[in-house]
Coordinates of C-alpha atoms in Angstrom, one line a residue:
M1 CA 137.9 -47.4 -13.3
G2 CA 136.0 -48.4 -15.8
K3 CA 138.6 -50.0 -17.9
S4 CA 138.0 -53.5 -18.9
E5 CA 140.0 -56.3 -18.3
V6 CA 140.4 -59.8 -20.3
R7 CA 140.6 -62.7 -18.7
G8 CA 142.3 -66.1 -21.0
S9 CA 145.5 -65.9 -22.4
M10 CA 143.9 -64.2 -25.6
G11 CA 142.8 -61.2 -26.7
V12 CA 139.2 -59.9 -27.8
A13 CA 140.4 -59.8 -31.1
E14 CA 141.7 -63.2 -31.4
A15 CA 138.9 -64.8 -29.5
E16 CA 136.6 -63.1 -31.8
R17 CA 138.4 -64.5 -34.7
R18 CA 138.4 -67.8 -33.4
G19 CA 134.3 -67.2 -32.7
Q20 CA 135.0 -68.2 -29.1
E21 CA 133.2 -66.1 -26.4
T22 CA 135.1 -63.8 -23.7
D23 CA 134.5 -63.1 -20.3
V24 CA 135.3 -59.2 -19.7
V25 CA 135.3 -58.1 -16.3
R26 CA 133.6 -55.1 -15.8
R27 CA 132.5 -52.2 -13.1
Y28 CA 128.3 -52.0 -12.6
I29 CA 126.8 -49.9 -10.0
L30 CA 123.9 -51.3 -8.6
V31 CA 121.1 -48.8 -7.6
E32 CA 119.0 -50.1 -4.6
D33 CA 115.4 -48.7 -5.7
R34 CA 113.4 -50.6 -3.6
L35 CA 115.7 -50.5 -0.1
A36 CA 116.0 -47.0 -1.3
S37 CA 112.3 -46.6 -1.4
R38 CA 112.5 -48.3 2.3
I39 CA 114.3 -45.1 4.0
R40 CA 111.3 -43.7 6.7
R41 CA 109.2 -41.2 5.9
P42 CA 108.7 -38.7 8.2
A43 CA 105.7 -39.4 10.7
F44 CA 102.6 -39.6 9.1
E45 CA 103.6 -39.2 5.7
L46 CA 104.8 -43.1 5.2
S47 CA 103.8 -44.5 2.5
P48 CA 106.2 -47.0 1.3
P49 CA 105.6 -48.3 -2.6
A50 CA 104.6 -52.5 -3.2
I51 CA 102.1 -52.1 -0.1
R52 CA 100.5 -55.7 -0.4
D53 CA 98.5 -55.6 3.0
E54 CA 97.8 -52.4 4.7
V55 CA 96.7 -51.9 7.9
L56 CA 94.7 -48.7 9.2
F57 CA 95.8 -47.5 12.5
R58 CA 93.2 -44.3 13.3
A59 CA 94.4 -42.1 16.2
S60 CA 92.6 -38.9 17.2
G61 CA 92.3 -35.9 19.3
G62 CA 95.1 -33.3 20.9
E63 CA 97.6 -32.0 18.0
L64 CA 96.7 -34.4 15.4
G65 CA 93.5 -33.0 15.0
A66 CA 90.5 -34.7 14.3
R67 CA 91.8 -37.8 12.7
A68 CA 94.5 -39.1 10.7
L69 CA 94.8 -42.4 8.9
L70 CA 98.5 -44.2 9.0
S71 CA 99.3 -46.5 5.6
V72 CA 101.7 -49.2 7.3
P73 CA 102.9 -52.3 5.4
A74 CA 102.0 -55.6 6.9
T75 CA 105.6 -55.9 7.6
A76 CA 105.9 -53.6 9.7
A77 CA 102.4 -54.0 11.8
L78 CA 103.9 -57.7 12.1
Q79 CA 106.2 -56.6 14.1
L80 CA 104.4 -54.8 16.7
T81 CA 104.7 -55.9 20.1
S82 CA 101.4 -57.0 22.3
A83 CA 102.4 -54.3 24.8
F84 CA 102.8 -51.7 21.9
R85 CA 99.1 -52.7 20.5
M86 CA 97.6 -51.7 23.8
L87 CA 99.8 -48.9 23.9
L88 CA 98.2 -47.6 20.5
V89 CA 94.7 -48.0 22.3
G90 CA 95.2 -46.9 25.6
L91 CA 97.3 -44.2 24.9
S92 CA 95.6 -42.9 21.6
S93 CA 93.3 -40.2 23.1
R94 CA 95.0 -39.4 25.6
A95 CA 98.9 -38.7 24.2
P96 CA 99.1 -38.6 20.5
W97 CA 102.6 -37.4 20.8
L98 CA 103.3 -41.0 22.4
L99 CA 101.6 -42.5 20.0
A100 CA 103.7 -40.9 17.2
R101 CA 106.9 -41.8 18.7
G102 CA 105.9 -45.4 19.6
L103 CA 105.0 -45.7 15.7
S104 CA 108.0 -44.0 14.7
R105 CA 110.0 -46.5 16.4
A106 CA 108.3 -49.9 15.5
M107 CA 108.4 -48.6 11.8
D108 CA 112.2 -48.1 12.4
A109 CA 112.3 -51.8 13.5
A110 CA 110.6 -53.3 11.3
D111 CA 112.5 -51.2 8.5
E112 CA 115.9 -52.8 9.5
K113 CA 114.2 -56.2 9.8
Y114 CA 113.4 -56.0 6.4
L115 CA 116.6 -54.3 5.1
H116 CA 118.4 -57.1 7.1
R117 CA 116.8 -59.5 5.3
E118 CA 117.1 -58.0 1.6
R119 CA 120.3 -57.2 1.9
R120 CA 120.8 -61.2 2.9
S121 CA 119.2 -62.4 0.0
R122 CA 121.3 -59.5 -2.2
A123 CA 124.2 -60.8 -0.6
F124 CA 123.3 -64.4 -1.9
E125 CA 121.9 -63.2 -5.5
L126 CA 125.4 -61.1 -6.0
R127 CA 127.6 -64.6 -4.8
D128 CA 126.0 -66.6 -7.6
A129 CA 126.5 -63.9 -10.0
G130 CA 130.0 -64.1 -9.2
A131 CA 130.4 -60.3 -8.4
R132 CA 132.5 -59.0 -6.3
V133 CA 131.9 -56.0 -3.6
V134 CA 133.8 -53.1 -4.7
G135 CA 132.7 -50.3 -2.5
R136 CA 128.9 -50.1 -0.9
R137 CA 127.2 -47.0 1.0
A138 CA 124.6 -48.3 2.8
G139 CA 120.9 -47.6 1.5
D140 CA 122.4 -46.2 -1.7
L141 CA 125.0 -47.2 -4.4
T142 CA 127.1 -50.2 -4.4
L143 CA 129.7 -50.7 -6.9
L144 CA 130.0 -54.1 -8.4
E145 CA 132.8 -55.8 -10.2
M146 CA 131.3 -58.9 -12.5
S147 CA 131.8 -60.4 -16.0
E148 CA 129.8 -59.0 -18.4
M149 CA 128.2 -62.2 -19.4
A150 CA 127.3 -62.3 -15.7
A151 CA 125.7 -58.8 -15.8
K152 CA 123.7 -59.6 -18.9
E153 CA 121.8 -62.3 -17.0
F154 CA 121.6 -61.1 -13.4
G155 CA 118.4 -59.6 -12.8
P156 CA 118.0 -58.3 -9.4
R157 CA 114.9 -57.8 -7.8
G158 CA 114.0 -54.1 -7.0
A159 CA 117.6 -52.7 -8.5
R160 CA 119.3 -51.7 -11.3
L161 CA 122.9 -52.5 -12.9
V162 CA 124.2 -49.8 -14.6
E163 CA 127.6 -49.8 -16.0
D164 CA 130.4 -47.3 -14.3
E165 CA 132.3 -45.2 -16.4
P166 CA 135.6 -43.1 -16.4
V167 CA 135.3 -39.4 -15.1
Y168 CA 138.3 -37.3 -16.1
P169 CA 139.7 -33.5 -15.3
A170 CA 138.2 -31.1 -18.4
T171 CA 141.5 -30.1 -18.8
A172 CA 142.9 -28.7 -22.5
R173 CA 145.2 -31.9 -22.5
P174 CA 142.2 -34.9 -23.5
P175 CA 142.5 -37.9 -21.5
A176 CA 143.7 -40.7 -23.2
I177 CA 144.2 -44.7 -22.4
R178 CA 147.5 -45.3 -20.3
R179 CA 150.6 -47.3 -21.8
R180 CA 151.0 -50.7 -20.2
P181 CA 154.1 -49.6 -17.9
R182 CA 157.3 -52.3 -18.8
R183 CA 160.0 -52.9 -16.5
R184 CA 162.6 -52.2 -19.1
P185 CA 161.0 -50.7 -22.4
E186 CA 162.7 -51.1 -25.5
E187 CA 162.7 -47.2 -26.4
E188 CA 162.3 -44.4 -24.5
V189 CA 162.7 -40.6 -25.6
E190 CA 164.0 -38.1 -22.7
V191 CA 162.2 -35.1 -21.6
K192 CA 164.1 -33.0 -19.9
V193 CA 162.6 -29.6 -18.0
I194 CA 164.4 -26.8 -16.7
S195 CA 163.7 -23.3 -15.4
A196 CA 164.3 -20.4 -17.1
T197 CA 164.5 -18.4 -14.3
T198 CA 167.0 -20.0 -12.8
G199 CA 168.4 -22.5 -15.7
K200 CA 168.1 -25.0 -12.9
P201 CA 166.6 -28.8 -13.7
V202 CA 163.1 -29.1 -12.3
C203 CA 162.0 -31.9 -10.6
D204 CA 158.7 -33.5 -9.8
A205 CA 157.0 -32.3 -13.2
L206 CA 154.4 -34.1 -15.1
V207 CA 155.6 -34.9 -18.3
T208 CA 152.3 -36.6 -20.5
G209 CA 153.7 -38.0 -23.9
L210 CA 151.0 -38.5 -26.6
M211 CA 151.4 -41.4 -29.2
N212 CA 150.6 -42.0 -32.7
D213 CA 148.3 -45.1 -31.5
G214 CA 146.2 -42.5 -29.0
T215 CA 147.7 -43.8 -25.8
T216 CA 150.2 -41.7 -23.3
D217 CA 152.6 -42.2 -20.8
C218 CA 153.2 -40.0 -17.7
R219 CA 156.1 -39.4 -16.1
Y220 CA 157.2 -37.3 -13.2
T221 CA 160.9 -35.8 -13.8
S222 CA 163.9 -36.9 -11.8
G223 CA 165.9 -34.9 -9.7
R224 CA 167.7 -33.6 -12.7
G225 CA 164.9 -32.8 -14.2
A226 CA 164.2 -35.7 -16.8
A227 CA 161.7 -38.1 -17.5
R228 CA 161.7 -40.6 -19.7
L229 CA 158.5 -41.6 -21.8
D230 CA 158.1 -45.4 -23.0
V231 CA 157.4 -45.1 -27.2
T232 CA 158.0 -49.1 -27.6
D233 CA 155.9 -50.2 -30.9
S234 CA 154.6 -46.6 -30.9
V235 CA 155.9 -42.7 -32.4
L236 CA 155.8 -39.8 -29.8
T237 CA 154.1 -37.2 -31.3
A238 CA 152.7 -34.6 -28.8
V239 CA 154.2 -33.4 -25.0
W240 CA 152.9 -31.9 -22.2
V241 CA 154.2 -30.4 -19.3
D242 CA 151.9 -29.8 -16.5
P243 CA 151.6 -26.7 -14.6
V244 CA 155.1 -26.5 -12.1
P245 CA 154.7 -23.8 -9.4
G246 CA 155.6 -20.2 -10.2
H247 CA 155.7 -20.9 -14.2
W248 CA 154.0 -21.1 -17.4
S249 CA 152.7 -24.6 -19.0
W250 CA 154.5 -25.9 -21.8
S251 CA 153.3 -27.9 -24.9
E252 CA 154.5 -29.5 -28.4
R253 CA 152.0 -31.0 -30.8
E254 CA 154.7 -31.7 -33.3
I255 CA 157.4 -33.6 -31.9
E256 CA 160.4 -35.4 -34.4
P257 CA 159.4 -38.7 -35.4
D258 CA 163.1 -39.7 -34.2
A259 CA 163.9 -37.7 -31.1
K260 CA 165.1 -39.0 -28.8
K261 CA 166.1 -35.6 -26.3
I262 CA 163.6 -33.0 -26.0
Q263 CA 164.6 -29.8 -24.0
V264 CA 161.8 -27.7 -22.3
T265 CA 162.2 -24.7 -20.8
L266 CA 159.6 -22.8 -18.7
L267 CA 159.3 -19.6 -18.7
P268 CA 158.2 -17.6 -15.2
I269 CA 155.1 -16.1 -13.9
A270 CA 155.9 -12.3 -13.9
D271 CA 154.9 -10.5 -10.7
G272 CA 151.4 -8.9 -10.8
H273 CA 150.9 -10.7 -14.6
V274 CA 147.3 -9.9 -15.2
D275 CA 146.1 -13.2 -16.9
G276 CA 142.8 -13.2 -19.1
L277 CA 140.3 -14.0 -16.3
R278 CA 141.6 -10.8 -14.4
H279 CA 141.7 -8.6 -17.7
R280 CA 137.4 -9.3 -17.6
Y281 CA 136.8 -9.4 -13.9
S282 CA 139.8 -7.5 -12.0
Q283 CA 137.6 -5.2 -9.3
T284 CA 136.7 -8.0 -7.1
G285 CA 135.6 -7.4 -3.4
I286 CA 137.4 -9.5 -0.7
N287 CA 133.9 -10.6 0.4
E288 CA 132.0 -11.1 -2.6
G289 CA 130.1 -14.2 -2.2
R290 CA 129.4 -14.2 1.1
G291 CA 127.1 -16.2 2.5
V292 CA 126.8 -18.7 -0.7
R293 CA 128.0 -22.5 0.0
V294 CA 130.0 -23.7 -3.1
G295 CA 131.0 -27.6 -3.8
V296 CA 134.1 -28.5 -5.8
I297 CA 134.0 -32.0 -6.9
D298 CA 137.4 -32.5 -8.5
T299 CA 140.9 -34.2 -7.2
G300 CA 140.8 -32.4 -4.0
V301 CA 142.0 -28.8 -2.0
R302 CA 146.0 -28.5 -1.6
P303 CA 146.7 -25.7 1.6
H304 CA 147.4 -22.6 0.4
R305 CA 147.1 -19.5 2.3
S306 CA 144.9 -17.8 -0.4
L307 CA 142.2 -20.4 0.3
A308 CA 139.8 -20.9 3.0
L309 CA 138.2 -24.2 3.0
R310 CA 135.6 -25.2 5.1
H311 CA 135.1 -28.8 4.6
E312 CA 136.6 -31.9 2.5
R313 CA 135.3 -35.1 1.8
T314 CA 137.5 -38.0 0.4
Y315 CA 136.2 -41.0 -1.5
P316 CA 137.5 -43.9 -1.0
Y317 CA 137.3 -45.9 -4.5
G318 CA 139.2 -43.1 -6.6
P319 CA 141.0 -41.1 -4.5
D320 CA 144.4 -39.4 -5.5
P321 CA 147.8 -40.8 -4.2
E322 CA 149.1 -38.1 -1.6
D323 CA 152.3 -37.3 -1.4
E324 CA 154.6 -37.7 1.4
R325 CA 153.0 -34.7 2.7
G326 CA 149.7 -36.1 3.1
V327 CA 148.0 -33.7 0.2
P328 CA 146.1 -34.4 -2.8
R329 CA 149.3 -34.5 -5.6
S330 CA 147.2 -33.4 -9.1
P331 CA 146.8 -29.5 -8.6
H332 CA 143.7 -29.4 -10.5
G333 CA 141.0 -29.7 -7.8
T334 CA 143.6 -26.7 -6.3
H335 CA 143.4 -24.7 -9.4
V336 CA 139.6 -24.6 -9.7
A337 CA 138.9 -23.3 -6.3
G338 CA 141.3 -20.5 -6.4
I339 CA 139.6 -19.4 -9.3
I340 CA 136.2 -19.7 -7.4
A341 CA 137.4 -18.3 -4.1
S342 CA 141.5 -17.0 -4.0
R343 CA 141.8 -13.9 -1.5
A344 CA 144.9 -12.9 -2.6
D345 CA 145.7 -9.8 -4.0
P346 CA 143.6 -8.4 -6.9
S347 CA 146.3 -9.8 -9.2
R348 CA 145.8 -13.0 -8.0
R349 CA 142.2 -13.1 -6.4
G350 CA 139.2 -15.4 -7.2
V351 CA 136.1 -14.2 -8.8
A352 CA 134.2 -14.7 -5.0
P353 CA 136.5 -14.8 -2.3
G354 CA 134.0 -15.0 0.3
V355 CA 131.7 -18.3 -0.5
E356 CA 132.3 -21.0 2.0
L357 CA 134.0 -23.2 -0.1
R358 CA 134.3 -26.9 0.4
S359 CA 135.8 -29.6 -1.4
Y360 CA 134.9 -33.2 -2.6
R361 CA 137.7 -35.2 -3.6
I362 CA 137.0 -38.1 -6.2
Y363 CA 139.8 -38.6 -8.4
Q364 CA 142.8 -41.0 -8.2
G365 CA 146.5 -40.9 -9.7
D366 CA 145.7 -41.7 -13.1
E367 CA 143.3 -39.1 -13.3
A368 CA 140.6 -41.0 -13.9
S369 CA 137.5 -41.2 -11.2
S370 CA 134.2 -43.0 -11.6
A371 CA 130.8 -42.4 -11.3
F372 CA 130.0 -44.4 -8.7
S373 CA 132.7 -42.1 -6.9
L374 CA 130.3 -38.8 -8.3
A375 CA 127.6 -39.7 -8.0
L376 CA 128.4 -40.5 -4.2
A377 CA 129.7 -36.4 -4.3
I378 CA 126.7 -35.3 -5.8
E379 CA 124.6 -37.2 -3.1
D380 CA 126.4 -35.7 0.1
A381 CA 126.7 -31.9 -2.0
I382 CA 123.3 -31.9 -1.5
R383 CA 122.9 -32.5 1.7
D384 CA 125.6 -30.4 2.7
G385 CA 123.2 -27.6 2.0
C386 CA 125.6 -26.7 -1.2
D387 CA 123.9 -23.9 -3.4
I388 CA 126.1 -24.7 -6.3
I389 CA 128.0 -27.4 -7.1
N390 CA 131.1 -27.1 -9.7
L391 CA 131.8 -30.1 -12.0
S392 CA 135.2 -29.2 -14.0
L393 CA 134.7 -32.8 -15.5
V394 CA 133.6 -35.1 -18.2
L395 CA 132.4 -38.4 -19.3
H396 CA 132.6 -39.7 -22.5
N397 CA 129.5 -41.6 -21.9
A398 CA 126.3 -40.6 -20.4
N399 CA 125.6 -42.2 -17.4
L400 CA 122.1 -42.7 -15.9
V401 CA 123.0 -42.8 -12.2
I402 CA 124.9 -39.4 -12.4
A403 CA 122.0 -38.0 -14.7
E404 CA 119.7 -38.9 -11.7
R405 CA 121.7 -37.4 -9.3
V406 CA 122.2 -34.1 -11.0
Q407 CA 118.3 -33.9 -11.9
R408 CA 117.9 -35.0 -8.1
A409 CA 120.4 -31.6 -7.5
L410 CA 118.8 -29.4 -9.6
D411 CA 114.9 -30.0 -8.1
A412 CA 116.5 -29.5 -4.6
G413 CA 117.5 -25.7 -6.0
V414 CA 121.2 -26.4 -6.1
I415 CA 122.8 -24.6 -9.5
V416 CA 125.0 -27.1 -11.1
V417 CA 127.8 -25.2 -13.4
A418 CA 129.9 -27.9 -15.4
A419 CA 132.9 -28.1 -18.0
A420 CA 131.7 -28.1 -21.3
G421 CA 134.3 -30.0 -22.3
N422 CA 137.3 -30.2 -24.8
D423 CA 136.6 -32.4 -27.4
N424 CA 137.7 -29.7 -30.3
R425 CA 134.5 -28.5 -31.0
G426 CA 132.7 -31.6 -30.7
P427 CA 129.5 -31.6 -28.7
L428 CA 128.7 -30.9 -25.2
A429 CA 130.1 -32.9 -22.8
F430 CA 128.2 -35.1 -20.3
P431 CA 127.4 -34.3 -17.5
A432 CA 126.9 -30.3 -19.2
S433 CA 124.9 -31.4 -21.3
I434 CA 121.9 -32.4 -19.1
D435 CA 119.0 -29.6 -19.1
G436 CA 119.4 -27.3 -16.5
V437 CA 122.5 -27.8 -16.1
I438 CA 125.1 -24.2 -16.5
A439 CA 127.6 -25.3 -19.5
V440 CA 130.6 -23.4 -19.7
G441 CA 132.9 -23.0 -23.1
A442 CA 137.0 -22.0 -22.5
L443 CA 137.5 -17.8 -23.9
G444 CA 140.9 -16.8 -24.3
R445 CA 142.5 -13.4 -25.1
R446 CA 145.5 -12.6 -27.0
G447 CA 147.9 -10.8 -24.9
T448 CA 147.8 -12.9 -21.9
Y449 CA 150.2 -15.5 -21.8
P450 CA 153.4 -16.0 -23.4
E451 CA 152.8 -16.7 -27.1
D452 CA 155.5 -19.4 -26.8
S453 CA 153.6 -21.2 -23.6
A454 CA 150.9 -23.9 -24.1
S455 CA 148.3 -21.3 -23.5
G456 CA 149.3 -20.0 -27.0
D457 CA 148.2 -23.1 -29.0
H458 CA 145.1 -23.1 -28.0
A459 CA 144.3 -19.5 -30.3
C460 CA 142.4 -20.5 -33.7
P461 CA 139.6 -18.7 -36.0
P462 CA 137.4 -17.1 -36.2
P463 CA 138.1 -14.1 -34.2
G464 CA 134.9 -12.1 -32.4
A465 CA 134.1 -8.6 -33.0
D466 CA 137.2 -8.0 -31.1
F467 CA 140.3 -9.5 -33.3
D468 CA 142.1 -10.4 -29.7
D469 CA 139.1 -12.2 -28.3
F470 CA 139.2 -16.3 -29.6
I471 CA 137.3 -19.6 -28.2
G472 CA 139.7 -22.3 -27.2
D473 CA 140.2 -24.8 -30.0
F474 CA 139.5 -27.3 -27.9
S475 CA 136.4 -26.0 -26.4
N476 CA 133.0 -27.8 -27.2
R477 CA 130.1 -26.4 -28.9
L478 CA 127.4 -24.8 -26.5
R479 CA 123.6 -24.1 -26.2
E480 CA 121.8 -20.8 -26.6
V481 CA 121.1 -20.8 -22.9
D482 CA 125.0 -21.7 -21.9
F483 CA 127.8 -19.1 -21.3
I484 CA 131.6 -18.8 -21.9
A485 CA 134.3 -17.6 -19.4
P486 CA 138.2 -17.2 -19.5
G487 CA 139.7 -20.4 -19.5
I488 CA 143.0 -19.7 -21.2
G489 CA 146.4 -19.2 -19.6
T490 CA 144.8 -18.8 -16.0
I491 CA 146.8 -18.2 -13.2
S492 CA 145.5 -19.5 -10.1
T493 CA 146.4 -22.0 -6.8
V494 CA 148.4 -24.9 -7.1
G495 CA 149.2 -25.8 -3.5
E496 CA 152.1 -25.3 -1.3
D497 CA 151.7 -21.3 -1.3
D498 CA 152.4 -21.3 -5.3
W499 CA 150.4 -20.2 -8.0
G500 CA 150.4 -22.0 -11.6
V501 CA 148.6 -22.0 -14.9
M502 CA 145.9 -24.1 -16.4
D503 CA 143.8 -24.3 -19.8
G504 CA 140.7 -25.8 -20.2
T505 CA 136.8 -25.8 -19.8
S506 CA 137.5 -26.5 -16.3
Q507 CA 139.2 -23.5 -16.0
A508 CA 136.2 -21.8 -17.3
A509 CA 133.3 -23.5 -15.4
P510 CA 134.8 -22.1 -11.9
V511 CA 134.3 -18.6 -13.1
V512 CA 130.6 -18.5 -13.5
T513 CA 130.3 -20.5 -10.6
G514 CA 131.9 -17.4 -8.7
L515 CA 129.7 -15.1 -10.5
A516 CA 126.6 -17.0 -10.1
A517 CA 127.5 -16.5 -6.0
R518 CA 128.1 -13.0 -6.6
V519 CA 124.6 -12.7 -8.1
L520 CA 122.8 -14.8 -5.0
V521 CA 124.2 -12.5 -3.0
E522 CA 123.9 -9.3 -4.5
S523 CA 120.2 -9.7 -5.4
K524 CA 119.5 -11.1 -1.9
M525 CA 118.2 -14.5 -3.4
A526 CA 120.9 -16.0 -0.6
D527 CA 118.3 -15.4 1.9
R528 CA 115.5 -16.8 0.4
K529 CA 115.0 -20.7 0.6
R530 CA 117.0 -22.9 -2.0
S531 CA 114.2 -24.2 -4.5
A532 CA 114.4 -24.6 -8.4
A533 CA 112.9 -21.4 -8.8
R534 CA 115.0 -19.6 -7.0
A535 CA 118.1 -21.4 -9.5
R536 CA 116.1 -20.7 -12.5
A537 CA 115.8 -17.2 -11.1
V538 CA 119.9 -16.8 -10.5
I539 CA 120.1 -17.9 -13.8
A540 CA 117.9 -15.6 -16.0
A541 CA 120.0 -12.7 -14.1
L542 CA 123.3 -14.1 -15.4
H543 CA 121.8 -13.8 -18.7
R544 CA 120.4 -10.5 -18.7
Q545 CA 124.0 -9.7 -18.0
A546 CA 125.6 -11.7 -20.2
D547 CA 126.7 -10.3 -23.7
S548 CA 127.4 -11.7 -27.3
L549 CA 131.5 -11.2 -28.6
G550 CA 130.7 -11.5 -31.9
F551 CA 130.9 -15.2 -32.1
S552 CA 128.3 -17.9 -33.3
S553 CA 126.0 -19.1 -30.7
E554 CA 127.2 -22.9 -30.6
L555 CA 130.9 -21.1 -29.8
E556 CA 129.8 -19.0 -27.1
G557 CA 125.9 -19.5 -26.1
K558 CA 124.4 -16.3 -24.7
G559 CA 128.4 -15.0 -24.5
L560 CA 130.3 -13.3 -21.6
I561 CA 129.1 -12.2 -18.7
L562 CA 130.2 -8.7 -18.6
R563 CA 128.7 -7.7 -14.7
P564 CA 127.9 -10.5 -11.9
Y565 CA 124.6 -8.5 -11.3

């Protein structure tokens, strides 16, 4: 999603050279400001905007008090039947509760007719603009596909068009443009993956090759452990092998230009190995965080004996393709969930195992979701009563719809924790850059991973007060109010009761999510009503428990949270 499609036989550059216009088709989010404003408020608090003519209804007596004035749009008043008018006159003084019920029903009927008429009008507008509806949530957002030229000319009444944006997991392996698939690639490089434990080929491992033109080719290994990367008209510069259950991940950033075959040996994860996360937080009780509801908006959560998933929603505009067992193929969301809430033994336990875990699955197979799906997921997490939302994801550009949804969450008292991004010391990524969101950078420690694993590639200067501490080379700059947390060589759940390793600010963010849940419980603030003031108090408590590890503030923010509370 979010990728452009150029119609016609000429490319964009060629069309511009010839001075001809191109009709670029993009996806846009239609925000129905006017329709959303017509959603009925509670009785006696109805004040929809753009009211031209008002009819004042006066009621007195009973529970309503001496007098209550209701401001009702003329469109609603016109829907009142003669019988209902008689009801207002005859029963207002004797049974005000019945008056309220009748008025509420009348308003519902009026709003329904209004919305139906507006939707029909909007449908004609979209048809005239040549727009195709890709997805819609009634009374909220609509995902459209239309030409860029039509979008510029389209001026919907009472609504806004916001360009849809791709959403990526915040992994250390940066997202890149996928190469167009070819039936018969002219040039290929074979990557063979074997296990150091058994010496046998590893099948179904995701191998990603980065080309010198900035594109990637991703392939899963076959039954003989081989993946053939398409390098036609390009040069392979780096290779990643994503987490394979029971093994450390692998990468190589310096590939010989003329290489035709690459053999990868994956090292096993030793039982009881202490990774960077458990090096910092080893004494975690099994019920830490109980009573706190945490929403993980990600690739979905696979079944795992160490995870107690209470709820999952899937969004049809970007879910991962499922394997034959009906579970999401990408382990990213499962890994994030395990960092927060794994209930395994202490060497594999999450930061807050007792939380109520909820999953909002928004990704599709190429690890690119859309701002549209993300916006719906944030709204659902708010409605579901989540105390904390974890966003281990990034957008390359700020998106107004997402900014508004995140602000709505913050106003509702939800604590939002987001990955700082993995742009090699670049500026803070979006949505972590939104004011009020807790951004988290990735901390590493030498000796907690094999040096020849992918995790070892991310150690870089400057060191902290302890020479073995470092900030991952990919981790973005932070604000003074943000935090760092373990995010390199983290062992966590990957589904099918297995364990795998990932690196990234994606892995650092859920650590702070879990710590925030523990603060909510241990400070007794979880018993208070969810509010922006409560969220600020939790963040203030986290700040008090953070300490510098000797890095500059733009690398570590407030530093590492040494103890939850």
